[in-house]
C-alpha positions as a Python dict, from the first residue, in 0.01 Angstrom:
ca = {
    (1, 'M'): (0, 0, 0),
    (2, 'F'): (318, 170, -14),
    (3, 'Q'): (285, 387, 246),
    (4, 'K'): (207, 77, 488),
    (5, 'W'): (541, -16, 408),
    (6, 'K'): (706, 241, 535),
    (7, 'E'): (570, 320, 849),
    (8, 'K'): (615, -75, 947),
    (9, 'L'): (984, 12, 830),
    (10, 'I'): (931, 320, 1047),
    (11, 'G'): (792, 103, 1323),
    (12, 'R'): (1075, -141, 1326),
    (13, 'Q'): (1320, 128, 1429),
    (14, 'C'): (1104, 160, 1734),
    (15, 'K'): (1162, -197, 1914),
    (16, 'A'): (1464, -254, 1973),
    (17, 'P'): (1559, -151, 2275),
    (18, 'L'): (1738, 156, 2328),
    (19, 'C'): (2029, 117, 2604),
    (20, 'R'): (1951, 421, 2806),
    (21, 'E'): (1889, 431, 3191),
    (22, 'A'): (1574, 694, 3276),
    (23, 'E'): (1777, 990, 3474),
    (24, 'Y'): (1465, 1207, 3708),
    (25, 'K'): (1543, 1519, 3771),
    (26, 'D'): (1338, 1776, 3978),
    (27, 'G'): (1185, 2067, 3791),
    (28, 'K'): (1447, 2271, 3968),
    (29, 'D'): (1770, 2078, 3733),
    (30, 'V'): (1560, 2081, 3379),
    (31, 'K'): (1728, 2334, 3225),
    (32, 'T'): (1729, 2186, 2883),
    (33, 'C'): (1348, 2041, 2726),
    (34, 'L'): (1249, 1851, 2444),
    (35, 'A'): (816, 1888, 2358),
    (36, 'V'): (639, 1637, 2173),
    (37, 'A'): (292, 1782, 1977),
    (38, 'A'): (15, 1762, 1749),
    (39, 'G'): (74, 1961, 1471),
    (40, 'D'): (-208, 2144, 1488),
    (41, 'A'): (-424, 2421, 1671),
    (42, 'E'): (-462, 2225, 2019),
    (43, 'G'): (-64, 2099, 1970),
    (44, 'Q'): (20, 2483, 1957),
    (45, 'K'): (-159, 2543, 2311),
    (46, 'A'): (-39, 2303, 2490),
    (47, 'V'): (318, 2347, 2337),
    (48, 'A'): (291, 2737, 2540),
    (49, 'E'): (47, 2635, 2834),
    (50, 'L'): (387, 2393, 2917),
    (51, 'A'): (604, 2666, 2874),
    (52, 'V'): (363, 2866, 3127),
    (53, 'H'): (515, 2585, 3395),
    (54, 'L'): (826, 2553, 3271),
    (55, 'K'): (992, 2946, 3314),
    (56, 'G'): (1400, 2930, 3264),
    (57, 'V'): (1355, 2591, 3092),
    (58, 'E'): (1553, 2601, 2746),
    (59, 'L'): (1208, 2446, 2551),
    (60, 'E'): (1214, 2301, 2196),
    (61, 'V'): (921, 2158, 1994),
    (62, 'L'): (883, 1901, 1765),
    (63, 'Y'): (534, 1872, 1608),
    (64, 'L'): (382, 1592, 1511),
    (65, 'G'): (168, 1553, 1113),
    (66, 'K'): (182, 1550, 753),
    (67, 'A'): (276, 1873, 558),
    (68, 'G'): (4, 2107, 437),
    (69, 'T'): (-244, 2089, 713),
    (70, 'G'): (-195, 2384, 763),
    (71, 'M'): (95, 2492, 1069),
    (72, 'E'): (260, 2736, 797),
    (73, 'E'): (407, 2865, 1076),
    (74, 'V'): (617, 2586, 1280),
    (75, 'A'): (777, 2253, 1127),
    (76, 'V'): (631, 1988, 1155),
    (77, 'I'): (734, 1673, 1114),
    (78, 'G'): (589, 1348, 898),
    (79, 'E'): (633, 1088, 776),
    (80, 'D'): (720, 1257, 458),
    (81, 'D'): (1094, 1318, 670),
    (82, 'F'): (1184, 943, 682),
    (83, 'T'): (1295, 753, 377),
    (84, 'F'): (1050, 417, 262),
    (85, 'W'): (1376, 280, 460),
    (86, 'G'): (1257, 404, 826),
    (87, 'K'): (1566, 621, 799),
    (88, 'V'): (1509, 966, 925),
    (89, 'K'): (1606, 1244, 604),
    (90, 'N'): (1533, 1550, 798),
    (91, 'E'): (1809, 1707, 876),
    (92, 'H'): (1676, 1929, 1157),
    (93, 'L'): (1475, 1689, 1309),
    (94, 'K'): (1843, 1445, 1303),
    (95, 'Q'): (1993, 1756, 1482),
    (96, 'V'): (1729, 1711, 1771),
    (97, 'L'): (1748, 1344, 1796),
    (98, 'D'): (2138, 1407, 1856),
    (99, 'K'): (2145, 1614, 2088),
    (100, 'Q'): (2061, 1590, 2428),
    (101, 'Y'): (1798, 1699, 2643),
    (102, 'D'): (1733, 1716, 3059),
    (103, 'M'): (1324, 1578, 2973),
    (104, 'L'): (1144, 1509, 2686),
    (105, 'V'): (764, 1532, 2747),
    (106, 'D'): (557, 1411, 2468),
    (107, 'L'): (203, 1628, 2408),
    (108, 'T'): (54, 1412, 2189),
    (109, 'P'): (-307, 1219, 2250),
    (110, 'R'): (-253, 959, 2129),
    (111, 'V'): (73, 755, 1950),
    (112, 'D'): (195, 686, 1613),
    (113, 'V'): (529, 631, 1457),
    (114, 'V'): (724, 928, 1425),
    (115, 'G'): (599, 1010, 1763),
    (116, 'R'): (698, 659, 1905),
    (117, 'Y'): (1003, 697, 1655),
    (118, 'I'): (1122, 1041, 1810),
    (119, 'L'): (1070, 882, 2202),
    (120, 'A'): (1269, 591, 2123),
    (121, 'H'): (1592, 748, 1942),
    (122, 'S'): (1575, 1066, 2155),
    (123, 'R'): (1870, 1177, 2360),
    (124, 'A'): (1696, 1307, 2691),
    (125, 'S'): (1786, 1213, 3016),
    (126, 'F'): (1409, 1075, 3157),
    (127, 'A'): (1084, 1083, 2867),
    (128, 'V'): (732, 1193, 3004),
    (129, 'G'): (378, 1144, 2917),
    (130, 'M'): (-10, 1045, 2926),
    (131, 'K'): (-90, 638, 2991),
    (132, 'K'): (-189, 586, 2610),
    (133, 'E'): (-159, 231, 2457),
    (134, 'G'): (176, 202, 2317),
    (135, 'G'): (344, 496, 2513),
    (136, 'L'): (761, 507, 2520),
    (137, 'A'): (848, 741, 2814),
    (138, 'D'): (992, 688, 3129),
    (139, 'L'): (724, 847, 3346),
    (140, 'V'): (395, 841, 3277),
    (141, 'V'): (104, 1027, 3453),
    (142, 'A'): (-233, 897, 3500),
    (143, 'P'): (-513, 906, 3432),
    (144, 'A'): (-503, 1289, 3291),
    (145, 'V'): (-777, 1446, 3172),
    (146, 'D'): (-693, 1614, 2922),
    (147, 'V'): (-333, 1737, 2823),
    (148, 'S'): (-383, 2070, 3066),
    (149, 'D'): (-476, 1796, 3299),
    (150, 'F'): (-174, 1647, 3246),
    (151, 'I'): (80, 1890, 3206),
    (152, 'K'): (-104, 2040, 3560),
    (153, 'Q'): (3, 1631, 3724),
    (154, 'L'): (359, 1679, 3527),
    (155, 'T'): (497, 2036, 3777),
    (156, 'V'): (357, 1831, 4073),
    (157, 'I'): (534, 1501, 4028),
    (158, 'L'): (862, 1729, 3865),
    (159, 'A'): (815, 1924, 4200),
    (160, 'Q'): (783, 1602, 4428),
    (161, 'I'): (1123, 1440, 4258),
    (162, 'K'): (1370, 1491, 4533),
    (163, 'R'): (1754, 1299, 4440),
    (164, 'Y'): (2001, 1195, 4734),
}
């Protein structure tokens, strides 16, 4: 019961529209990227594939999931990193959310409350994600068969963006 209340309070932090304008950049102008991925083997595989396509880009990753899910080698962010009232208590997450990124890439297969919070509070110039119910991305890639297909389509789209 308390868990549902906590989810609801974290979710409320995502509802207020942020006062930020998306600033789209083409692939060669992206220098820093925050990737949000599932805290499992598939998430790690997706991040590795993204890193191949974003050569020369400083890539920082937040893995989402529950602590103790077999991901000891990486930090996994979950609901335990928030107070009961929905405020961030994880210092690493606070630092990541305070940092400016050229792009945020959402590699998660579905939307959850922690992922929505990160997308809503990130200081990334623009956020990219697959089409999914409740997503907050500025640029939505659809239809994407899987994460690998999404990354390939994203690479093509970034190459086609022209700034005047």
